[in-house]
GROMACS .gro file of C-alpha atoms in nm:
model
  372
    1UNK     CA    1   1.439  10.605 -10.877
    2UNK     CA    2   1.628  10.428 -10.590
    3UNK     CA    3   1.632  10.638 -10.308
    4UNK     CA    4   1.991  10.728 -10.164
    5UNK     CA    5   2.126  10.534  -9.822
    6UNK     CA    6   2.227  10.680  -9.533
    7UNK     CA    7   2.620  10.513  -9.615
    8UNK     CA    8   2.639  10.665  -9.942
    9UNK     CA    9   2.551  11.033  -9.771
   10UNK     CA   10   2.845  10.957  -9.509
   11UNK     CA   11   3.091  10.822  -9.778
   12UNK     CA   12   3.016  11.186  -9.967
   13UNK     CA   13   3.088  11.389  -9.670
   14UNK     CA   14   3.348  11.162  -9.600
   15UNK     CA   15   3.508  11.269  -9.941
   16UNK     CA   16   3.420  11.630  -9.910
   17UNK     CA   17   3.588  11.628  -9.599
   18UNK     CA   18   3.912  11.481  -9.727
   19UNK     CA   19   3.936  11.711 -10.035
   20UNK     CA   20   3.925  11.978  -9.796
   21UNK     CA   21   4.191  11.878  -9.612
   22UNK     CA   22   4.409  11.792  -9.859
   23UNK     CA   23   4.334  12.114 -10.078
   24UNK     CA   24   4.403  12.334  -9.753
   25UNK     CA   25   4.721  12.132  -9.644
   26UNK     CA   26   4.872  12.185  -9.993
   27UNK     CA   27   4.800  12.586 -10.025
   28UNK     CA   28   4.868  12.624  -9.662
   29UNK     CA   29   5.237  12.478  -9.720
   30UNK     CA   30   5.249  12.720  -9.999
   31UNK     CA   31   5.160  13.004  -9.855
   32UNK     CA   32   5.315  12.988  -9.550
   33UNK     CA   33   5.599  13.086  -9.698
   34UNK     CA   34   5.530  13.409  -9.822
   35UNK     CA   35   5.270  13.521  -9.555
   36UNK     CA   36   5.297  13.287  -9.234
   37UNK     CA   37   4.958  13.420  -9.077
   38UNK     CA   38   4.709  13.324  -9.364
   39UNK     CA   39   4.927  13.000  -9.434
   40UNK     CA   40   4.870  12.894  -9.053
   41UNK     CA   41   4.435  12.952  -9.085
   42UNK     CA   42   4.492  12.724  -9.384
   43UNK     CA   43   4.673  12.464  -9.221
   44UNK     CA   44   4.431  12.515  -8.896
   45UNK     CA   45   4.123  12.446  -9.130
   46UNK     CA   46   4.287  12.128  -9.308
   47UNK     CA   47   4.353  11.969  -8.946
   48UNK     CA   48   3.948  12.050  -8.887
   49UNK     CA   49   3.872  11.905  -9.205
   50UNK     CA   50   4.080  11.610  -9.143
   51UNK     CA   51   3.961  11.563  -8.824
   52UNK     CA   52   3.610  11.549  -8.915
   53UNK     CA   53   3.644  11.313  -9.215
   54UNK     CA   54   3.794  11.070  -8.908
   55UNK     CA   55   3.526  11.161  -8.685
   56UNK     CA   56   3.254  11.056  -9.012
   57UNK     CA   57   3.402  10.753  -9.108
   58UNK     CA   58   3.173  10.491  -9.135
   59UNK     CA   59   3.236  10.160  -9.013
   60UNK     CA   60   3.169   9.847  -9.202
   61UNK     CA   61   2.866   9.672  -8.994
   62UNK     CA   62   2.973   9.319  -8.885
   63UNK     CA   63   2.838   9.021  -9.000
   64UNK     CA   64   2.582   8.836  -8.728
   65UNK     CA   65   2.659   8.529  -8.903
   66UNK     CA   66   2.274   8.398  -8.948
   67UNK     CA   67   2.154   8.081  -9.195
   68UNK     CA   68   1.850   8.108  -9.342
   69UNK     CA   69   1.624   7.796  -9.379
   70UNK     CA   70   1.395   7.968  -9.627
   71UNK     CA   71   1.027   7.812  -9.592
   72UNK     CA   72   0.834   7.788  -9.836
   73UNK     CA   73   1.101   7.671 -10.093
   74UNK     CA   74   1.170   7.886 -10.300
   75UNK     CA   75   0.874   8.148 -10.179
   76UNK     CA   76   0.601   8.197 -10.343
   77UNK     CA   77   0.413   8.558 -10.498
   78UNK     CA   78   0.048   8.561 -10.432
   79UNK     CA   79   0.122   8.354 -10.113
   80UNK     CA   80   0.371   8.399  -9.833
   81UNK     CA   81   0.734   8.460  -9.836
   82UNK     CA   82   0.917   8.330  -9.504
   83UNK     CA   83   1.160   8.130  -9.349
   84UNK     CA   84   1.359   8.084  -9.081
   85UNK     CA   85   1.695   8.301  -8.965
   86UNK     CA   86   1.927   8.089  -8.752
   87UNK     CA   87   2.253   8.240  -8.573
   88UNK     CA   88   2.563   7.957  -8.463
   89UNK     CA   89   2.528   7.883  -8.153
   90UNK     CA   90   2.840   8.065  -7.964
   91UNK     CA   91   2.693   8.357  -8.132
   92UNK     CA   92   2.598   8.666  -7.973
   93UNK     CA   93   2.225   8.763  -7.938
   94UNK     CA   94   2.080   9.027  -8.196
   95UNK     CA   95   1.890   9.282  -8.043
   96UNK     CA   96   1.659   9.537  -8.246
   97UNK     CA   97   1.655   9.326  -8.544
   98UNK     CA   98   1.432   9.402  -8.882
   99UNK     CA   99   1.403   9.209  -9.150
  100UNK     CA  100   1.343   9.374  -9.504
  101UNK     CA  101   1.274   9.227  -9.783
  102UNK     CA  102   1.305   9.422 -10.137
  103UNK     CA  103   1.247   9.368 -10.516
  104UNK     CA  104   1.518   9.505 -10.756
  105UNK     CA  105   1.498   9.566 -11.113
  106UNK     CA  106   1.851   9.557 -11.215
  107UNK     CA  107   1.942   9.704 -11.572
  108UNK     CA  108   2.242   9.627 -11.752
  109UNK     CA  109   2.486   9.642 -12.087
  110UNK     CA  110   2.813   9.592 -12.197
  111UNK     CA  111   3.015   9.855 -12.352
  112UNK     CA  112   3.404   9.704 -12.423
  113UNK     CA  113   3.478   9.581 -12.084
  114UNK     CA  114   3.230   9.804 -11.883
  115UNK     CA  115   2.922   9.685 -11.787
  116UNK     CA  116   2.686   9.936 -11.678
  117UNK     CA  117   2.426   9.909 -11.436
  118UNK     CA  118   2.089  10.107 -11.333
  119UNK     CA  119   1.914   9.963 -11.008
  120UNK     CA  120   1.551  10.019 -10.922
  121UNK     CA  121   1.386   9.949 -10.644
  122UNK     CA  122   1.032   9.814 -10.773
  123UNK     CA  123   0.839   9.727 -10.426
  124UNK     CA  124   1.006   9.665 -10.035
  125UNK     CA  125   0.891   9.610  -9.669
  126UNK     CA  126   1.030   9.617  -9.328
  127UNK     CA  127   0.927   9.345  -9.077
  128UNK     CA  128   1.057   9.264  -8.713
  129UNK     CA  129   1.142   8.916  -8.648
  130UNK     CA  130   0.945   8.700  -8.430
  131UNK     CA  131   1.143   8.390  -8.216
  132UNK     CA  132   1.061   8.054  -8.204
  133UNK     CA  133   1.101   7.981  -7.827
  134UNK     CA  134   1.264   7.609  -7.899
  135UNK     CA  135   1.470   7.645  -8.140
  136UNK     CA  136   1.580   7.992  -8.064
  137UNK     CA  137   1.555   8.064  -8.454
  138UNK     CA  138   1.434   8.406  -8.563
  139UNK     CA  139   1.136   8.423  -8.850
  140UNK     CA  140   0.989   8.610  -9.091
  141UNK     CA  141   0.717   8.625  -9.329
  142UNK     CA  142   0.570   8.861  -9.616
  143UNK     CA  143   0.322   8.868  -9.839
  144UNK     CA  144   0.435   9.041 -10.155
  145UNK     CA  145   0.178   9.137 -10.394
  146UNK     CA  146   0.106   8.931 -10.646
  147UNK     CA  147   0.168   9.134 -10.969
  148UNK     CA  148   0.563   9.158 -10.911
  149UNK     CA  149   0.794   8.971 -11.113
  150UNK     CA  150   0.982   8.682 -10.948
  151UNK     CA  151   1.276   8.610 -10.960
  152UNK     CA  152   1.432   8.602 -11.301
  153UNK     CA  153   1.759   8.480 -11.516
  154UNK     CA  154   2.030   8.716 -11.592
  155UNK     CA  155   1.992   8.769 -11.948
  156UNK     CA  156   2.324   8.794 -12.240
  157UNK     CA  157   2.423   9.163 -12.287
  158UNK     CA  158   2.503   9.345 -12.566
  159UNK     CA  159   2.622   9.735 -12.629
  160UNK     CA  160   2.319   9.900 -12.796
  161UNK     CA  161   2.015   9.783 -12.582
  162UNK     CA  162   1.966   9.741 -12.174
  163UNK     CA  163   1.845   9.410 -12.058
  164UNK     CA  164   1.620   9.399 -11.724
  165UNK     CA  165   1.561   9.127 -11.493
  166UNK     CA  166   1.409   9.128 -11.131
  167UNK     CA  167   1.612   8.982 -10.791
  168UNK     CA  168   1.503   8.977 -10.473
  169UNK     CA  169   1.703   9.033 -10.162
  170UNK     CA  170   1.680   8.999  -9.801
  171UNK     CA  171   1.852   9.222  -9.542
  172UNK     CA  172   1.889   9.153  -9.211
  173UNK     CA  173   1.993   9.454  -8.934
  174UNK     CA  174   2.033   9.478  -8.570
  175UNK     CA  175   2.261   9.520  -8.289
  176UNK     CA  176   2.518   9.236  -8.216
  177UNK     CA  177   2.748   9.327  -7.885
  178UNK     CA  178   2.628   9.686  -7.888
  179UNK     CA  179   2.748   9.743  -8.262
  180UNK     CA  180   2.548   9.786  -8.561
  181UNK     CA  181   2.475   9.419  -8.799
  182UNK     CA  182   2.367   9.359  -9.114
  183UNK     CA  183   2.360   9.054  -9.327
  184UNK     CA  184   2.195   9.016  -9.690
  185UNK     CA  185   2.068   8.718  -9.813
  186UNK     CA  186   1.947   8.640 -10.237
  187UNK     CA  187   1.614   8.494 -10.238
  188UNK     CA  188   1.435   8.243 -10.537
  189UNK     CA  189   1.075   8.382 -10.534
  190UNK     CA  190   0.838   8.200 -10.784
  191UNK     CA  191   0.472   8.251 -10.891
  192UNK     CA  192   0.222   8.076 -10.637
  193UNK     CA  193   0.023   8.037 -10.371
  194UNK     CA  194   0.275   7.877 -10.075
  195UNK     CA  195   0.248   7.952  -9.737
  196UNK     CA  196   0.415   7.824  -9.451
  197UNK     CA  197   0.442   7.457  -9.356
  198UNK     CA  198   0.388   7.545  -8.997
  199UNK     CA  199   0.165   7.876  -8.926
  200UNK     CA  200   0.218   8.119  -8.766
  201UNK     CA  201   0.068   8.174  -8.357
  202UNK     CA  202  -0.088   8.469  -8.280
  203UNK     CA  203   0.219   8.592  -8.052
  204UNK     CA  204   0.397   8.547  -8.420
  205UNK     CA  205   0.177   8.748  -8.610
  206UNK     CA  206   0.174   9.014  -8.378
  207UNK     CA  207   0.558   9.031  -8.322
  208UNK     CA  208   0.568   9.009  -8.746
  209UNK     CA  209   0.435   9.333  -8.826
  210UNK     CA  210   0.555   9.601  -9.046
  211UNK     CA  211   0.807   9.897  -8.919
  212UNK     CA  212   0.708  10.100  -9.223
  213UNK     CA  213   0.432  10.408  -9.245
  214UNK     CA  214   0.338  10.523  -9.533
  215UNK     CA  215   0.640  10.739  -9.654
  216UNK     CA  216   0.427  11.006  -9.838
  217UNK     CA  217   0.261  11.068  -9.421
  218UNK     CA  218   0.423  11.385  -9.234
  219UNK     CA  219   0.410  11.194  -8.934
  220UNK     CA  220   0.620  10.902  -9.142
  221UNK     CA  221   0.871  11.225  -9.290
  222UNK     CA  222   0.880  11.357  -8.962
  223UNK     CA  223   1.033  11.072  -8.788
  224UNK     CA  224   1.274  10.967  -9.049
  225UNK     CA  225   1.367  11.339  -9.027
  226UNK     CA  226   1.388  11.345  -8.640
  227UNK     CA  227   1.401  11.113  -8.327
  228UNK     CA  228   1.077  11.108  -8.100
  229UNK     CA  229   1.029  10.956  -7.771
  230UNK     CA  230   0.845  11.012  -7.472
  231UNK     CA  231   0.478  10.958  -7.336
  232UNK     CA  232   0.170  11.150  -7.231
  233UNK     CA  233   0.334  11.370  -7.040
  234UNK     CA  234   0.659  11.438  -7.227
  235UNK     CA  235   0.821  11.469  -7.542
  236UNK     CA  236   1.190  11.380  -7.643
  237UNK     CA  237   1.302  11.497  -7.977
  238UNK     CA  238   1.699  11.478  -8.136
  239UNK     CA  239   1.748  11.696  -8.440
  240UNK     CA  240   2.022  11.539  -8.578
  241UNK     CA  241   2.311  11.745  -8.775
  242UNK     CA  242   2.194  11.775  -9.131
  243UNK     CA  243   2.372  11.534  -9.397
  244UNK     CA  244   2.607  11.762  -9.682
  245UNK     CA  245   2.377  11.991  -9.854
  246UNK     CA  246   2.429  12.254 -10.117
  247UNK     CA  247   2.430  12.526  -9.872
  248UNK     CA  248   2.704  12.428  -9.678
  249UNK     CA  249   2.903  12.346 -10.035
  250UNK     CA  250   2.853  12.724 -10.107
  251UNK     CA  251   2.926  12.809  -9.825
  252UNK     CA  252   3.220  12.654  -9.774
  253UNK     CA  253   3.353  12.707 -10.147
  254UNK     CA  254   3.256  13.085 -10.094
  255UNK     CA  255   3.466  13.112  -9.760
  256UNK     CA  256   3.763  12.945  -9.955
  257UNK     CA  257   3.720  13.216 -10.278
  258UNK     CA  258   3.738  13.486  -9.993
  259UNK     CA  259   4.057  13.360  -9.825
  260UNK     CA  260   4.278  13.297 -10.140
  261UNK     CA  261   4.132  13.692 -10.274
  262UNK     CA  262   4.275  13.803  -9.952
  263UNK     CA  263   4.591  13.623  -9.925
  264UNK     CA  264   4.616  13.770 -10.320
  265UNK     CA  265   4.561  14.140 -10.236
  266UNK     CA  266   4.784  14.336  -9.970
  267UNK     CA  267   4.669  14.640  -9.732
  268UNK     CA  268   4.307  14.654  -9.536
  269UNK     CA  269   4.103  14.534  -9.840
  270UNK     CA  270   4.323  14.198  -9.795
  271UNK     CA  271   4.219  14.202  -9.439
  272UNK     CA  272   3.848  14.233  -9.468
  273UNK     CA  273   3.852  13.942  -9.711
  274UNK     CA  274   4.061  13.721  -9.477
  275UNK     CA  275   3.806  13.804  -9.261
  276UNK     CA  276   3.535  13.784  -9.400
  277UNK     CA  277   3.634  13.425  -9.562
  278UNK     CA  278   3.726  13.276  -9.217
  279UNK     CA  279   3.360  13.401  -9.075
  280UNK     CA  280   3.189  13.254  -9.382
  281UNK     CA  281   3.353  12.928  -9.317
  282UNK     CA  282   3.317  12.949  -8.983
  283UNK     CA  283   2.960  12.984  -9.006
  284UNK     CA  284   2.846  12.712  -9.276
  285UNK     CA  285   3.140  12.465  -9.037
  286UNK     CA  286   2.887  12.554  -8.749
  287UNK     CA  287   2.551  12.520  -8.937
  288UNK     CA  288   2.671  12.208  -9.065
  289UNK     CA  289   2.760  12.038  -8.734
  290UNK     CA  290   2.478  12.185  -8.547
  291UNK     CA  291   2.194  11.923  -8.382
  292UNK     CA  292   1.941  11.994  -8.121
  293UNK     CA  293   1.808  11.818  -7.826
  294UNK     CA  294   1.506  11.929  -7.631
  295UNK     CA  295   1.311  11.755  -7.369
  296UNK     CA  296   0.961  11.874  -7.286
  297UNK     CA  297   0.833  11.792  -6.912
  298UNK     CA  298   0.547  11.960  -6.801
  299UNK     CA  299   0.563  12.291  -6.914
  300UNK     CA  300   0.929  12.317  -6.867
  301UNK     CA  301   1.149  12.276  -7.186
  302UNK     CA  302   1.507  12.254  -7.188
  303UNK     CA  303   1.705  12.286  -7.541
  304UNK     CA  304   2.046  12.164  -7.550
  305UNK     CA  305   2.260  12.245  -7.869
  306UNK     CA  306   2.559  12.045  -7.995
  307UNK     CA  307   2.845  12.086  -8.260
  308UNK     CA  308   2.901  11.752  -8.363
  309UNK     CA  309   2.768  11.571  -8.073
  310UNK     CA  310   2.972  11.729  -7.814
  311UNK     CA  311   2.714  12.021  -7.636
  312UNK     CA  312   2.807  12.317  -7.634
  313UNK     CA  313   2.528  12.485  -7.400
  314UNK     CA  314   2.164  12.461  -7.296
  315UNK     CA  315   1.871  12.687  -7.238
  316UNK     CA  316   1.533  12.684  -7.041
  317UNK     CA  317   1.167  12.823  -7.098
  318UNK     CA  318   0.813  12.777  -6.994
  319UNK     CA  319   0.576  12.670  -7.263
  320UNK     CA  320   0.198  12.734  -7.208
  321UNK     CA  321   0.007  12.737  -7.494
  322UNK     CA  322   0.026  12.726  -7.858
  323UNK     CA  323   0.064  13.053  -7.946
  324UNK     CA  324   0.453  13.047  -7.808
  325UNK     CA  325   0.502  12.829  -8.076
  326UNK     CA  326   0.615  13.013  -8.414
  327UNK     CA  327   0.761  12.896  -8.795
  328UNK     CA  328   1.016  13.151  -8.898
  329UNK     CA  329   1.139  13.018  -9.290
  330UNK     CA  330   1.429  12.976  -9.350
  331UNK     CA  331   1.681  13.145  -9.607
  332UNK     CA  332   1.652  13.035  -9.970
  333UNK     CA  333   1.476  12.669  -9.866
  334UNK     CA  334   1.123  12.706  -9.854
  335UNK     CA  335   1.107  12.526  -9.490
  336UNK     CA  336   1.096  12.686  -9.133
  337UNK     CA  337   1.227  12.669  -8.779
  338UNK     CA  338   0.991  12.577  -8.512
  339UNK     CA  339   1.100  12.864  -8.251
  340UNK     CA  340   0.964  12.891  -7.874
  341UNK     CA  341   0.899  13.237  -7.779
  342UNK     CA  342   0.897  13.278  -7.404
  343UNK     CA  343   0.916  13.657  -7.278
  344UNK     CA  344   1.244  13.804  -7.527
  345UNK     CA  345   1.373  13.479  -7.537
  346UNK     CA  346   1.372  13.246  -7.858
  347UNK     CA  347   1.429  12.942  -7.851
  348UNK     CA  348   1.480  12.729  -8.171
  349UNK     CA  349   1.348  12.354  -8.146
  350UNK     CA  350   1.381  12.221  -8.468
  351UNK     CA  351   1.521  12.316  -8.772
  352UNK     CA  352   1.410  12.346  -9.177
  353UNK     CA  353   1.117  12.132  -9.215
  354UNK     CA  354   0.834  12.141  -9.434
  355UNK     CA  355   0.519  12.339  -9.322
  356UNK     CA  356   0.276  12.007  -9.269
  357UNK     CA  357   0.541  11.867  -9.021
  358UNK     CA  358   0.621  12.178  -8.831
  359UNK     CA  359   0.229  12.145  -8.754
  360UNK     CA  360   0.235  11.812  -8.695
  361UNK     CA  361   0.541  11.853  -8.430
  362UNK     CA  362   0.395  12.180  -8.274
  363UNK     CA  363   0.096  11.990  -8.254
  364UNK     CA  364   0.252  11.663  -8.046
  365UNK     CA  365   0.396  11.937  -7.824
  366UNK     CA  366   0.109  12.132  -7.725
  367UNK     CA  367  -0.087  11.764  -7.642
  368UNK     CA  368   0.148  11.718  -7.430
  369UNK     CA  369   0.088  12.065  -7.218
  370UNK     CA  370  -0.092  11.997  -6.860
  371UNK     CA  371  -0.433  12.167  -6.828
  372UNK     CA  372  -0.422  12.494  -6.570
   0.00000   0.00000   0.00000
């Protein structure tokens, strides 16, 4: 099955967000005007859920403009697949650019005037581009196995049976001006054994290699899961706030079940529900924005915790050896928190990962202790 994209996560939040909103602005209204102090928490939380569904909009990336002179024409499978990327010339540079090149098997039929569609992605790779120093162009080249379909026709539908054919696509993404760019491109890929008209140079074929690990590696999970940086003698690691998950659906739907009991009942039961509904929420609003950022120097680690990307504080401790480094699991998920125990104080690192890369992180960190 196709995996999901990072824009399709944001454009669910981005709904969730605005339902939220709206649903709280509408009872809010309404209840204001029998009991002003419930009304007003309702009409605080749709202004927080409007304001993050502004904050998570996603912006369309911009075009970098690029013309491909595809070489050899049309590509070839069992050969080389490559051409040449070339931007207009008042254009501004791309910086950080990958190439990727995929294989779709696209499914389809035709119900009245629906046509229905089921995507696949069969086989894909991530290059970086190389340059060619005259012509400023920017290149790539695969080498797709040779037992994938080309290219193929799209066939007639009808409404009782799916017809398949294979596409191929090519997706360009960088940085243009210090935003994010991304350009697709529909490629003819034939049976063959093509390559280049000009070959590569070695400078080429070392800039041309592939961005990808294996995605079934804990190191490869671990840093599409987290950002790592640093060198011998440091680490650098973002845990970023955690895309919409069940947990903060339930907890958020829970929260909402306890305020509108509440604002139902009267006396102190009412009270302990409005209460307890506005902690709830509070709580899953908090998990949910949460990230960490800790920076190991030395021995010294510093942990800095943000609520959607603002900080809110930091904390310091010493780490010395492996055995200050502890998995607690976590609720009802089956993963664990990497926590730093120095003295009584805990420090949490990283948050609900899988057992192999909590290792594989605690292990990065304690390489990077200096010997006594």
């Amino acid at each position: 099955m196709p995996q999901k994209s990072h824009q399709d996560t944001s454009s669910r939040i981005l709904r969730a967000w605005l339902i939220v909103a709206l649903v709280s602005a509408v009872m809010g209204g309404l209840v204001t005007v029998y009991n002003p102090l419930p009304g007003v928490g309702l009409l605080l939380l749709a202004f927080v859920a409007g304001w993050r569904a502004w904050r998570n909009r996603t912006p369309l990336p911009r075009s970098p403009g690029l013309t491909l002179d595809q070489d050899p024409a049309p590509g070839a499978l069992g050969g080389e697949v490559g051409g040449w990327l070339r931007p207009p010339g008042d254009a501004l540079a791309i910086t950080d650019a990958t190439v990727t090149l995929a294989c779709i098997r696209l499914c389809e039929r035709q119900r009245s005037q629906i046509i229905e569609h089921q995507r696949e992605c069969v086989w894909q790779e991530t290059r970086l581009l190389f340059a060619d120093p005259e012509s400023g162009a920017l290149g790539f080249c695969f080498t797709p196995p040779g037992h994938l379909s080309p290219t193929e026709p799209s066939p007639e539908l009808d409404a009782t049976d799916w017809h398949c054919h294979h596409y191929w696509t090519l997706t360009v993404d960088g940085v243009v001006g210090g935003q994010a760019a991304s350009q697709g491109f529909r490629l003819i890929v034939k049976p063959g054994l093509q390559t280049m008209e000009v070959p590569l140079t070695q400078e080429q074929r070392q800039s041309n290699e592939s961005v990808m690990e294996d995605a079934s590696s804990a190191s490869a999970r671990l840093r599409q899961r987290l950002t790592l940086s640093g060198d011998d003698q440091g680490l650098v690691v973002d845990d970023p706030a955690g895309p919409d998950s069940w947990s903060a659906r339930f907890g958020m739907a829970g929260a909402l079940l306890l305020i509108i009991a509440g604002m139902a009942l009267e006396g102190f039961g009412a009270w302990v529900l409005l209460l307890a509904g506005l902690g709830l929420g509070g709580r899953s609003l908090y998990r949910h924005g949460q990230s960490l950022h800790f920076e190991l120097q030395g021995r010294d680690v510093r942990v800095i915790t943000r609520w959607f990307g603002r900080p809110l504080f930091a904390r310091q401790g010493q780490l010395a050896s492996r055995d200050q480094l502890t998995l607690k699991p976590a609720a009802l998920s089956g993963l664990s928190d990497l926590l730093l125990q120095d003295g009584k104080r805990r420090l949490l690192l990283a948050r609900r990962l899988p057992d192999d890369e909590a290792e594989l992180l605690r292990d990065l960190l304690v390489e990077r202790i200096p010997p006594e």
